Amino acid sequence: MDDSPRAVGYGRTVRGRIGAVARYTALGVAAVLFLLPFYLIVRNGLASEADITAPNWTFFPTSLHWSNVTELFHDPSVPMARAMGNSAVVSVVQTVGQVALSSMAGYGLARIPFRYANVVFGAIVATLMIPAAVTFVPTFVVVSSLGWVSTLRGLIIPGLFSGFTAFLFRQYFLSFPKELEEAARVDGLGHWGAYWRIVVPNSLGFFAAIGVITFLGAWNAFLWPLVIGQDESSWTVQVALSSFLTGQTVNLHELFVAAAVAILPLLLVFVFLQRYLVQGVAESGIKG
Amino acid sequence: MADRRAPATDRRPSKRHGKQRTWPAFWVFVGPFLIGLVLFTFVPIVWSAVLSFFDAHNTVTPSTFVGLSNYVDMLTNSDFLQSLSTFTVFAAFIVPTTVAVALALALLVHRLRFAKAFFRSVFFLPAACSYVVAALIWKLSIFNGVRFGLANTVLGLFGVDQVPWLSSASPPWYWVALVTLRLWLQVGFYMILFLAGLQRIPTELYEAAYVDGARPGWQVFRYITFPQLRATTVAVLLLNLIAAYQAFDEFYNLMASARGYPPFARPPLVYLYFTALGSGQDFGHGSAGAVILALLIGIVTVLQAKLFGFGRKED
């Protein structure tokens, strides 16, 4: 990968080899530390309660209890199945909705002439200056007066409109080749037809990158779901876990199984969609 | 920029010749998004600004105008000021460590010949965890203040007494848990940004340095790599700072227990949460606090733009 003179020139010397060994050793140690928390989830999730709380902590549990998994979903005091369902609905709808709405807005701003487009764009950029988390009190005021507390609507809808995502799409569409759309015009398509039949199909990589990073944020969101999910029926996975972490006591092994279940969808995303995820991080991080 | 200006110039001729008007199409595309943005961003901000001048306990349609007294209360409230200093301590720990570790990992990973993708994935993987899940592991497994906690078990091997990681304010060991948690979770994210930055450095620069006899290692890093990463580093610093300012999830989940949230370790958003949405439902003071926090972060953003000349390259 690296063909800089440094790597080429020194890679075969003794000093270079020592450097490589040192580098891999350091990274190996770091990798073990980074993976350790994941191991702890699995270890405690499959251990008996006694193994988790034993004063003599051991790296491997004395016995494995796969029944912990079924126990979690049969425990009526832990609404895990419901919470997973809520999280799935909220994250999927929010991802699809946010990408659809902000990509259209971004396209309109980048491509469709309008006298006051600059004013609209300025208003959107102004919202980027205000960190989203600070607005949770004001947004709660509006959402509660709509009567949306403890509803899926309240969880989903305020998160559909991201000025930042619209901004990213606008920047992307500005660099989209105009020739493709002009060809579509010649074929008699309007803006709407050109957008859906030419622009979107040719931008799927970018849509996937933004979509994956939006999904990640939606699934892991905590503050807003905590504020809105005041009723157990509207808890997302994160709120459900938190309620056991900060309040009522529950069996520790069940809680660790719940944690494993909660991160499973995102682990799948990391394994199968990592290319888009890395692109999404680079896009949203650098330009943010 | 040129793209956006071009249509404006041909606006007039198109009108004169009675060509297709484009504003209906513009609103079809931008309208749905803009309505939502107005309803869930602009309206809340204006409403909240109004509430900040009213006595609004348990109501969002108050009638008692109190002028600036909510602001005066907040700025003289020792708990609120305490939350700002809690954030300052947190940022002083987390921002430099994250930048240093993310940069170090990126430099190490960037030059690997094999297993590069593996290490990149491993360091990035914690970003799949929510702060809630991470707090669960940290609180119940690693930094449990009793004997079955991993940290205390390891310390016990060296003959160190058990440490009450999260339950005691003095000494404030809870910072160890808070900082390591955030570091673990987010450092891979910033490593990806540094890796992207490293990839953009032209190879010719290293070749030139090699020809000029720059010693590999520190000299090359000091005079080539680091200056070339300046834009990325500034972006990472700022993203980090803003993220730390908005820290809530791990504080809430690590520190709160069935007995409530302890009086210490309350960053601004935790303080705001308990003021506005706790038992008091004090939207007047909560809104004033939100306005102050938004202004503070705005000032920081503008200052950094001034200091670093926007600090980022357009790409």
Coordinates of C-alpha atoms in Angstrom, one line a residue:
Chain A
M1 CA 0.0 0.0 0.0
D2 CA 2.6 2.4 1.1
D3 CA 5.2 3.1 -1.6
S4 CA 6.8 6.2 0.0
P5 CA 10.6 6.2 -0.1
R6 CA 10.7 5.7 3.6
A7 CA 8.9 2.4 3.4
V8 CA 10.7 1.4 0.2
G9 CA 14.2 2.5 1.3
Y10 CA 14.2 1.2 4.8
G11 CA 11.8 -1.7 4.6
R12 CA 14.5 -4.3 4.0
T13 CA 17.1 -3.1 6.5
V14 CA 17.5 -4.5 9.9
R15 CA 16.3 -1.2 11.4
G16 CA 13.2 -1.4 9.2
R17 CA 12.4 -4.9 10.3
I18 CA 12.7 -4.0 14.0
G19 CA 10.4 -1.0 13.2
A20 CA 7.9 -3.3 11.6
V21 CA 8.0 -5.8 14.5
A22 CA 7.5 -2.9 17.0
R23 CA 4.7 -1.5 14.9
Y24 CA 2.8 -4.8 14.7
T25 CA 3.4 -5.4 18.4
A26 CA 2.0 -2.0 19.4
L27 CA -1.0 -2.4 17.2
G28 CA -1.6 -6.0 18.4
V29 CA -1.7 -4.9 22.0
A30 CA -4.0 -2.0 21.1
A31 CA -6.3 -4.3 19.1
V32 CA -6.6 -6.7 22.1
L33 CA -7.5 -3.7 24.4
F34 CA -10.1 -2.5 21.8
L35 CA -11.7 -5.9 21.5
L36 CA -11.8 -6.6 25.2
P37 CA -15.1 -4.8 25.9
F38 CA -16.7 -6.9 23.2
Y39 CA -15.4 -10.0 24.8
L40 CA -16.8 -8.9 28.1
I41 CA -20.3 -8.6 26.7
V42 CA -20.1 -12.2 25.4
R43 CA -18.4 -13.5 28.5
N44 CA -20.9 -12.0 30.9
G45 CA -23.8 -12.7 28.6
L46 CA -23.1 -16.4 28.6
A47 CA -21.9 -16.7 32.2
S48 CA -23.9 -17.6 35.2
E49 CA -24.9 -14.8 37.6
A50 CA -22.4 -16.2 40.1
D51 CA -19.6 -16.1 37.6
I52 CA -20.2 -12.4 36.9
T53 CA -20.3 -11.4 40.6
A54 CA -17.7 -13.8 41.9
P55 CA -14.9 -12.0 43.9
N56 CA -12.3 -14.1 42.1
W57 CA -12.8 -12.8 38.5
T58 CA -11.6 -15.2 35.8
F59 CA -11.1 -14.5 32.2
F60 CA -13.2 -17.4 31.1
P61 CA -16.5 -18.2 32.9
T62 CA -16.6 -21.6 34.6
S63 CA -19.6 -22.7 32.5
L64 CA -21.5 -21.4 29.5
H65 CA -25.3 -20.7 29.7
W66 CA -26.8 -20.4 26.3
S67 CA -30.2 -20.4 28.0
N68 CA -29.5 -16.8 29.0
V69 CA -30.6 -15.7 25.5
T70 CA -34.0 -17.3 25.7
E71 CA -34.3 -16.2 29.3
L72 CA -34.0 -12.6 28.2
F73 CA -36.8 -12.7 25.8
H74 CA -39.1 -14.6 28.2
D75 CA -38.6 -12.2 31.0
P76 CA -41.7 -10.0 31.1
S77 CA -39.9 -7.3 33.2
V78 CA -37.5 -6.6 30.3
P79 CA -39.3 -5.4 27.3
M80 CA -36.5 -6.2 24.9
A81 CA -38.5 -7.5 21.9
R82 CA -40.7 -4.5 21.9
A83 CA -37.7 -2.2 22.2
M84 CA -35.9 -3.8 19.3
G85 CA -39.1 -3.4 17.2
N86 CA -39.3 0.3 18.1
S87 CA -35.6 0.8 17.4
A88 CA -35.9 -0.9 14.0
V89 CA -39.0 1.1 12.9
V90 CA -37.5 4.4 14.1
S91 CA -34.1 3.8 12.6
V92 CA -35.3 2.5 9.2
V93 CA -38.0 5.2 8.7
Q94 CA -35.7 7.9 9.9
T95 CA -32.9 6.8 7.6
V96 CA -35.1 6.4 4.5
G97 CA -37.0 9.6 5.2
Q98 CA -34.0 11.8 6.0
V99 CA -32.1 10.6 3.0
A100 CA -35.1 11.1 0.7
L101 CA -36.0 14.6 2.0
S102 CA -32.6 16.0 2.3
S103 CA -31.3 14.6 -1.0
M104 CA -34.3 16.2 -2.8
A105 CA -33.7 19.5 -1.0
G106 CA -30.0 19.3 -1.9
Y107 CA -30.8 18.6 -5.5
G108 CA -33.2 21.5 -5.7
L109 CA -30.7 23.9 -4.2
A110 CA -27.9 22.7 -6.4
R111 CA -29.7 22.5 -9.7
I112 CA -33.0 24.2 -10.0
P113 CA -32.8 28.0 -10.6
F114 CA -34.9 30.0 -8.1
R115 CA -34.6 33.7 -7.3
Y116 CA -34.5 33.2 -3.5
A117 CA -32.5 29.9 -3.5
N118 CA -29.6 31.8 -1.8
V119 CA -31.9 32.9 1.1
V120 CA -33.2 29.3 1.5
F121 CA -29.7 27.9 1.5
G122 CA -28.5 30.6 4.0
A123 CA -31.3 29.6 6.4
I124 CA -30.3 25.9 6.2
V125 CA -26.6 26.8 6.7
A126 CA -27.6 28.9 9.8
T127 CA -29.0 25.8 11.4
L128 CA -25.6 24.1 11.2
M129 CA -24.2 26.6 13.7
I130 CA -26.5 25.4 16.4
P131 CA -25.6 22.0 17.9
A132 CA -28.5 19.6 17.7
A133 CA -28.3 18.5 21.3
V134 CA -28.7 22.0 22.7
T135 CA -32.1 22.3 20.9
F136 CA -33.6 19.3 22.7
V137 CA -35.4 21.4 25.2
P138 CA -37.0 23.7 22.6
T139 CA -37.9 20.8 20.3
F140 CA -39.4 19.0 23.3
V141 CA -41.6 22.0 23.9
V142 CA -42.9 21.9 20.3
V143 CA -43.3 18.1 20.2
S144 CA -45.1 17.9 23.5
S145 CA -47.6 20.6 22.5
L146 CA -48.3 18.5 19.4
G147 CA -49.2 15.7 21.8
W148 CA -46.4 13.4 20.5
V149 CA -44.7 12.4 23.7
S150 CA -44.3 8.6 24.0
T151 CA -45.3 8.0 20.4
L152 CA -43.3 6.7 17.4
R153 CA -44.2 9.9 15.6
G154 CA -42.5 11.9 18.3
L155 CA -39.4 9.7 18.1
I156 CA -39.2 9.7 14.3
I157 CA -40.4 13.0 12.7
P158 CA -38.2 15.6 14.4
G159 CA -35.2 13.6 13.3
L160 CA -36.2 13.6 9.6
F161 CA -35.0 17.1 8.8
S162 CA -31.3 17.5 9.0
G163 CA -29.8 20.7 7.6
F164 CA -26.4 19.1 7.6
T165 CA -27.5 16.1 5.4
A166 CA -29.2 18.5 3.0
F167 CA -25.9 20.5 2.9
L168 CA -23.9 17.4 2.1
F169 CA -26.2 16.4 -0.7
R170 CA -26.2 19.9 -2.2
Q171 CA -22.4 19.8 -2.3
Y172 CA -22.5 16.4 -3.8
F173 CA -25.0 17.3 -6.5
L174 CA -23.0 20.5 -7.5
S175 CA -20.2 18.1 -8.6
F176 CA -22.6 15.7 -10.3
P177 CA -21.9 15.7 -14.1
K178 CA -24.4 18.1 -15.8
E179 CA -24.1 16.3 -19.1
L180 CA -26.1 13.3 -17.8
E181 CA -29.1 15.5 -16.9
E182 CA -28.9 17.5 -20.1
A183 CA -29.2 14.2 -22.0
A184 CA -32.2 13.4 -19.9
R185 CA -33.7 16.8 -20.9
V186 CA -33.2 16.1 -24.5
D187 CA -35.1 12.8 -23.9
G188 CA -38.0 14.9 -22.6
L189 CA -37.6 14.4 -18.9
G190 CA -38.4 17.2 -16.5
H191 CA -36.5 17.8 -13.2
W192 CA -38.5 15.2 -11.5
G193 CA -37.9 12.5 -14.1
A194 CA -34.2 13.4 -14.5
Y195 CA -33.8 13.2 -10.7
W196 CA -35.3 9.8 -10.2
R197 CA -34.3 8.1 -13.4
I198 CA -30.8 9.6 -14.0
V199 CA -29.4 11.3 -11.0
V200 CA -30.4 8.9 -8.2
P201 CA -29.5 5.7 -10.0
N202 CA -26.1 7.2 -10.7
S203 CA -25.4 8.3 -7.1
L204 CA -26.3 5.1 -5.2
G205 CA -22.8 4.9 -3.6
F206 CA -23.2 8.4 -2.1
F207 CA -26.7 7.6 -1.0
A208 CA -25.5 4.4 0.7
A209 CA -22.7 6.2 2.5
I210 CA -25.1 8.9 3.9
G211 CA -27.7 6.3 4.6
V212 CA -25.4 4.0 6.6
I213 CA -24.1 6.8 8.7
T214 CA -27.6 8.1 9.3
F215 CA -28.8 4.6 10.4
L216 CA -25.8 4.3 12.8
G217 CA -26.8 7.6 14.4
A218 CA -30.5 6.8 14.6
W219 CA -29.9 3.3 16.1
N220 CA -27.5 4.6 18.8
A221 CA -29.4 7.9 19.6
F222 CA -30.1 8.2 23.2
L223 CA -31.0 11.8 24.4
W224 CA -34.0 12.4 22.2
P225 CA -35.5 8.9 22.7
L226 CA -35.0 9.3 26.4
V227 CA -36.8 12.6 26.4
I228 CA -39.7 11.4 24.3
G229 CA -40.0 7.8 25.4
Q230 CA -41.5 8.4 28.8
D231 CA -43.8 5.4 28.5
E232 CA -42.3 1.9 28.4
S233 CA -44.2 1.1 25.2
S234 CA -42.2 3.7 23.3
W235 CA -38.7 2.8 24.6
T236 CA -36.0 2.2 22.0
V237 CA -33.3 -0.4 22.8
Q238 CA -31.0 2.3 24.1
V239 CA -33.6 3.7 26.5
A240 CA -34.6 0.2 27.7
L241 CA -30.9 -0.7 28.4
S242 CA -30.4 2.6 30.2
S243 CA -33.5 2.2 32.4
F244 CA -31.9 -1.0 33.8
L245 CA -28.5 0.5 34.0
T246 CA -29.6 3.6 36.0
G247 CA -32.7 2.3 37.9
Q248 CA -34.3 -0.9 38.5
T249 CA -32.0 -3.9 39.1
V250 CA -32.1 -6.8 36.7
N251 CA -30.1 -9.9 36.3
L252 CA -26.7 -9.0 35.1
H253 CA -26.4 -11.8 32.6
E254 CA -29.7 -10.8 31.0
L255 CA -28.4 -7.3 30.7
F256 CA -25.3 -8.3 28.9
V257 CA -27.3 -10.5 26.5
A258 CA -29.5 -7.5 25.9
A259 CA -26.4 -5.4 25.1
A260 CA -25.2 -8.0 22.6
V261 CA -28.7 -8.0 21.0
A262 CA -28.6 -4.2 20.9
I263 CA -25.3 -4.0 19.0
L264 CA -25.9 -6.9 16.7
P265 CA -27.6 -4.9 13.8
L266 CA -24.8 -2.5 13.7
L267 CA -22.1 -5.2 13.8
L268 CA -23.8 -6.6 10.7
V269 CA -23.7 -3.1 9.1
F270 CA -20.0 -2.9 10.0
V271 CA -19.2 -6.3 8.5
F272 CA -21.2 -6.0 5.3
L273 CA -21.3 -2.2 4.6
Q274 CA -18.0 -1.0 6.0
R275 CA -16.9 0.5 2.7
Y276 CA -19.9 2.8 2.7
L277 CA -19.6 3.5 6.4
V278 CA -15.9 4.6 6.0
Q279 CA -16.9 6.8 3.1
G280 CA -19.8 8.3 5.1
V281 CA -17.5 9.1 8.0
A282 CA -15.0 10.8 5.7
E283 CA -17.7 12.8 3.9
S284 CA -19.5 13.9 7.0
G285 CA -16.5 14.4 9.2
I286 CA -14.3 16.5 6.9
K287 CA -17.0 18.7 5.5
G288 CA -18.7 19.0 8.9
Chain B
M1 CA -20.4 28.5 -6.5
A2 CA -20.3 29.0 -10.2
D3 CA -23.1 26.5 -10.6
R4 CA -25.4 28.4 -8.4
R5 CA -24.7 31.7 -10.0
A6 CA -25.2 30.6 -13.5
P7 CA -29.0 30.1 -13.4
A8 CA -29.4 33.6 -11.8
T9 CA -28.0 35.2 -14.9
D10 CA -30.3 33.5 -17.3
R11 CA -33.3 34.2 -15.1
R12 CA -34.3 37.4 -16.9
P13 CA -34.1 36.1 -20.5
S14 CA -36.1 33.1 -19.5
K15 CA -38.8 35.3 -18.1
R16 CA -38.9 37.5 -21.2
H17 CA -39.2 34.6 -23.6
G18 CA -41.9 33.0 -21.5
K19 CA -39.8 29.8 -20.9
Q20 CA -40.7 27.3 -18.3
R21 CA -40.9 28.7 -14.8
T22 CA -38.7 26.8 -12.5
W23 CA -39.9 27.9 -9.1
P24 CA -42.7 25.2 -8.8
A25 CA -40.1 22.5 -9.4
F26 CA -37.8 24.1 -6.8
W27 CA -40.6 24.0 -4.2
V28 CA -41.5 20.4 -5.1
F29 CA -37.9 19.4 -4.2
V30 CA -37.1 21.8 -1.4
G31 CA -40.5 22.4 0.1
P32 CA -41.1 19.2 2.1
F33 CA -37.7 19.5 3.7
L34 CA -38.0 23.2 4.4
I35 CA -41.5 22.8 6.1
G36 CA -40.0 20.2 8.4
L37 CA -36.9 22.3 9.2
V38 CA -39.1 25.3 10.0
L39 CA -41.4 23.3 12.2
F40 CA -38.8 21.3 14.1
T41 CA -35.8 23.7 14.1
F42 CA -36.8 27.3 13.6
V43 CA -40.1 27.2 15.5
P44 CA -38.5 25.5 18.6
I45 CA -35.6 28.0 18.6
V46 CA -38.0 31.0 18.5
W47 CA -40.4 29.5 21.0
S48 CA -37.6 28.7 23.3
A49 CA -36.1 32.2 23.0
V50 CA -39.6 33.5 24.0
L51 CA -39.9 31.1 26.9
S52 CA -36.5 32.2 28.2
F53 CA -38.1 35.5 29.1
F54 CA -41.0 34.0 31.0
D55 CA -41.7 32.2 34.2
A56 CA -42.6 28.8 32.6
H57 CA -42.9 26.1 35.2
N58 CA -44.7 23.1 33.9
T59 CA -46.1 25.0 31.0
V60 CA -45.0 26.0 27.5
T61 CA -47.6 28.8 27.1
P62 CA -46.6 31.0 30.1
S63 CA -48.1 34.4 30.9
T64 CA -45.7 35.9 33.4
F65 CA -43.0 37.9 31.7
V66 CA -39.9 38.1 33.8
G67 CA -37.4 39.9 31.5
L68 CA -33.8 38.8 31.8
S69 CA -34.2 37.3 35.2
N70 CA -33.9 33.7 33.9
Y71 CA -30.6 34.6 32.3
V72 CA -29.4 36.3 35.5
D73 CA -30.4 33.3 37.5
M74 CA -28.6 30.9 35.2
L75 CA -25.4 33.0 35.0
T76 CA -25.2 33.3 38.8
N77 CA -26.4 29.7 39.4
S78 CA -23.4 27.8 40.9
D79 CA -24.7 24.5 39.5
F80 CA -24.9 25.8 36.0
L81 CA -21.4 27.4 36.3
Q82 CA -20.2 24.1 37.8
S83 CA -21.5 22.3 34.7
L84 CA -19.4 24.5 32.5
S85 CA -16.3 23.8 34.5
T86 CA -17.1 20.1 34.4
F87 CA -17.2 20.3 30.6
T88 CA -13.9 22.2 30.7
V89 CA -12.2 19.5 32.7
F90 CA -13.7 16.8 30.5
A91 CA -12.6 18.6 27.3
A92 CA -9.1 19.1 28.7
F93 CA -8.8 15.3 29.2
I94 CA -10.6 14.0 26.2
V95 CA -9.7 16.3 23.3
P96 CA -5.9 16.0 23.5
T97 CA -5.9 12.3 24.2
T98 CA -8.3 11.6 21.3
V99 CA -6.3 13.6 18.8
A100 CA -3.0 12.0 19.9
V101 CA -4.3 8.4 20.0
A102 CA -6.3 8.8 16.7
L103 CA -3.2 10.3 15.0
A104 CA -0.9 7.7 16.4
L105 CA -3.1 4.8 15.3
A106 CA -3.6 6.3 11.8
L107 CA 0.2 6.7 11.4
L108 CA 0.8 3.1 12.4
V109 CA -2.1 1.7 10.4
H110 CA -1.4 3.8 7.3
R111 CA 2.1 2.2 6.7
L112 CA 1.1 -1.4 7.2
R113 CA 1.7 -3.8 4.3
F114 CA -0.6 -6.5 5.5
A115 CA -3.5 -6.7 7.9
K116 CA -4.1 -3.0 7.3
A117 CA -7.9 -3.5 6.8
F118 CA -8.0 -5.8 9.8
F119 CA -6.5 -3.2 12.2
R120 CA -8.5 -0.4 10.7
S121 CA -11.7 -2.3 11.3
V122 CA -10.8 -3.3 14.8
F123 CA -10.1 0.3 15.9
F124 CA -13.3 1.5 14.2
L125 CA -15.5 -1.2 15.5
P126 CA -16.3 0.4 18.9
A127 CA -18.2 3.1 17.0
A128 CA -20.9 0.4 16.5
C129 CA -21.6 0.5 20.2
S130 CA -23.8 3.2 21.5
Y131 CA -22.7 5.1 24.5
V132 CA -25.4 3.3 26.5
V133 CA -23.9 -0.1 25.7
A134 CA -20.4 1.1 26.4
A135 CA -21.5 2.6 29.7
L136 CA -23.1 -0.8 30.6
I137 CA -19.8 -2.6 30.0
W138 CA -17.8 0.1 31.8
K139 CA -20.1 0.4 34.8
L140 CA -21.0 -3.2 35.4
S141 CA -17.9 -5.0 34.3
I142 CA -14.7 -2.9 34.0
F143 CA -15.1 -0.1 36.5
N144 CA -17.3 -1.8 38.9
G145 CA -16.2 -0.5 42.3
V146 CA -16.3 -3.9 43.9
R147 CA -14.1 -6.9 43.7
F148 CA -15.7 -8.4 40.7
G149 CA -14.8 -5.4 38.5
L150 CA -12.1 -6.0 36.0
A151 CA -10.1 -2.9 36.8
N152 CA -10.1 -3.7 40.5
T153 CA -9.2 -7.3 39.8
V154 CA -6.2 -6.2 37.7
L155 CA -5.1 -3.6 40.3
G156 CA -5.5 -6.3 43.0
L157 CA -2.8 -8.3 41.2
F158 CA -0.5 -5.5 42.0
G159 CA -1.7 -5.2 45.5
V160 CA -3.7 -2.1 45.1
D161 CA -6.8 -1.7 47.2
Q162 CA -10.2 -1.6 45.6
V163 CA -11.1 1.8 44.0
P164 CA -14.7 3.1 44.2
W165 CA -14.6 4.2 40.5
L166 CA -17.9 5.9 40.1
S167 CA -19.4 6.5 43.5
S168 CA -17.0 9.0 45.1
A169 CA -16.3 12.6 44.2
S170 CA -12.9 12.7 46.0
P171 CA -10.7 11.6 44.6
P172 CA -12.6 11.9 41.3
W173 CA -11.8 8.5 39.8
Y174 CA -14.9 8.7 37.7
W175 CA -12.9 10.7 35.1
V176 CA -10.9 7.6 34.4
A177 CA -14.1 5.7 33.4
L178 CA -15.6 8.7 31.5
V179 CA -12.5 9.5 29.5
T180 CA -11.5 5.9 28.6
L181 CA -15.1 5.2 27.6
R182 CA -15.3 8.0 25.1
L183 CA -11.7 7.5 23.9
W184 CA -12.5 3.8 23.2
L185 CA -15.7 4.6 21.4
Q186 CA -14.8 7.5 19.2
V187 CA -11.0 7.3 18.5
G188 CA -11.5 4.9 15.5
F189 CA -13.9 7.5 13.9
Y190 CA -11.2 10.2 14.1
M191 CA -8.5 7.7 13.0
I192 CA -10.6 7.2 9.8
L193 CA -10.5 11.0 9.2
F194 CA -6.7 11.0 9.7
L195 CA -6.3 8.1 7.4
A196 CA -8.2 9.9 4.7
G197 CA -6.0 12.9 5.3
L198 CA -2.8 10.8 5.1
Q199 CA -4.0 9.4 1.8
R200 CA -4.3 12.9 0.3
I201 CA -0.6 13.7 0.9
P202 CA 1.2 13.5 -2.4
T203 CA 3.9 10.9 -2.5
E204 CA 6.2 13.3 -4.3
L205 CA 6.6 15.2 -1.1
Y206 CA 8.2 12.2 0.6
E207 CA 10.3 11.5 -2.4
A208 CA 11.6 15.1 -2.3
A209 CA 12.3 14.9 1.4
Y210 CA 14.1 11.6 0.9
V211 CA 16.3 13.1 -1.9
D212 CA 17.0 16.1 0.4
G213 CA 18.2 13.8 3.0
A214 CA 15.5 14.2 5.6
R215 CA 15.8 11.6 8.3
P216 CA 12.9 9.2 8.2
G217 CA 10.8 9.3 11.4
W218 CA 10.6 12.5 13.4
Q219 CA 12.0 14.8 10.7
V220 CA 9.7 13.6 8.0
F221 CA 6.7 13.7 10.4
R222 CA 7.6 17.2 11.7
Y223 CA 8.2 18.8 8.3
I224 CA 6.0 16.9 5.8
T225 CA 3.3 14.7 7.4
F226 CA 2.1 16.9 10.2
P227 CA 1.9 20.2 8.2
Q228 CA 0.0 18.4 5.5
L229 CA -2.4 17.1 8.1
R230 CA -3.0 20.5 9.6
A231 CA -6.5 20.9 8.1
T232 CA -7.6 17.5 9.2
T233 CA -6.1 18.1 12.7
V234 CA -8.0 21.3 13.1
A235 CA -11.2 19.6 11.9
V236 CA -10.7 16.7 14.4
L237 CA -10.0 19.1 17.3
L238 CA -13.1 21.1 16.6
L239 CA -15.4 18.1 16.0
N240 CA -14.1 16.6 19.3
L241 CA -14.6 19.8 21.3
I242 CA -18.2 20.2 20.0
A243 CA -18.9 16.6 20.7
A244 CA -17.5 16.9 24.3
Y245 CA -19.6 20.0 24.9
Q246 CA -22.7 17.9 24.1
A247 CA -21.7 14.9 26.1
F248 CA -24.7 13.4 27.8
D249 CA -25.2 9.7 27.2
E250 CA -22.2 8.3 29.0
F251 CA -22.4 10.7 31.9
Y252 CA -26.1 9.9 32.4
N253 CA -25.7 6.2 32.1
L254 CA -22.5 5.8 34.1
M255 CA -23.3 8.2 37.0
A256 CA -27.1 7.9 37.5
S257 CA -28.3 5.1 39.7
A258 CA -31.5 4.1 41.5
R259 CA -30.6 6.7 44.0
G260 CA -30.6 9.4 41.4
Y261 CA -27.8 11.4 39.8
P262 CA -24.9 12.4 42.1
P263 CA -24.4 16.2 42.7
F264 CA -21.0 16.0 40.9
A265 CA -19.9 15.2 37.3
R266 CA -22.8 17.1 35.7
P267 CA -21.9 18.5 32.2
P268 CA -24.1 21.2 30.7
L269 CA -26.6 19.0 28.9
V270 CA -27.1 16.8 32.0
Y271 CA -27.7 19.9 34.0
L272 CA -30.1 21.2 31.4
Y273 CA -31.9 17.9 31.2
F274 CA -32.6 17.9 34.9
T275 CA -33.6 21.5 35.0
A276 CA -36.0 21.5 32.0
L277 CA -37.3 17.9 32.0
G278 CA -36.7 16.8 35.6
S279 CA -39.4 17.0 38.3
G280 CA -39.3 20.8 38.0
Q281 CA -40.2 21.1 34.3
D282 CA -38.7 24.6 34.4
F283 CA -38.8 25.5 30.7
G284 CA -38.0 29.2 31.4
H285 CA -34.7 28.5 33.0
G286 CA -34.1 25.5 30.7
S287 CA -34.6 27.7 27.6
A288 CA -32.3 30.4 29.0
G289 CA -29.7 27.8 29.6
A290 CA -30.1 26.4 26.1
V291 CA -29.7 29.8 24.6
I292 CA -26.6 30.5 26.6
L293 CA -25.1 27.2 25.6
A294 CA -25.9 27.7 22.0
L295 CA -24.3 31.2 22.1
L296 CA -21.2 29.8 23.8
I297 CA -20.7 27.1 21.1
G298 CA -21.3 29.7 18.4
I299 CA -18.6 31.9 19.8
V300 CA -16.2 29.0 19.9
T301 CA -17.0 28.1 16.3
V302 CA -16.5 31.7 15.1
L303 CA -13.3 32.1 17.1
Q304 CA -11.8 29.0 15.5
A305 CA -12.9 30.1 12.1
K306 CA -11.0 33.4 12.7
L307 CA -8.0 31.7 14.2
F308 CA -7.6 29.0 11.6
G309 CA -9.1 30.7 8.6
F310 CA -11.7 28.0 8.4
G311 CA -9.0 25.5 8.8
R312 CA -10.3 23.1 6.2
K313 CA -9.5 22.6 2.6
E314 CA -12.3 22.5 0.2
D315 CA -12.3 19.2 -1.6

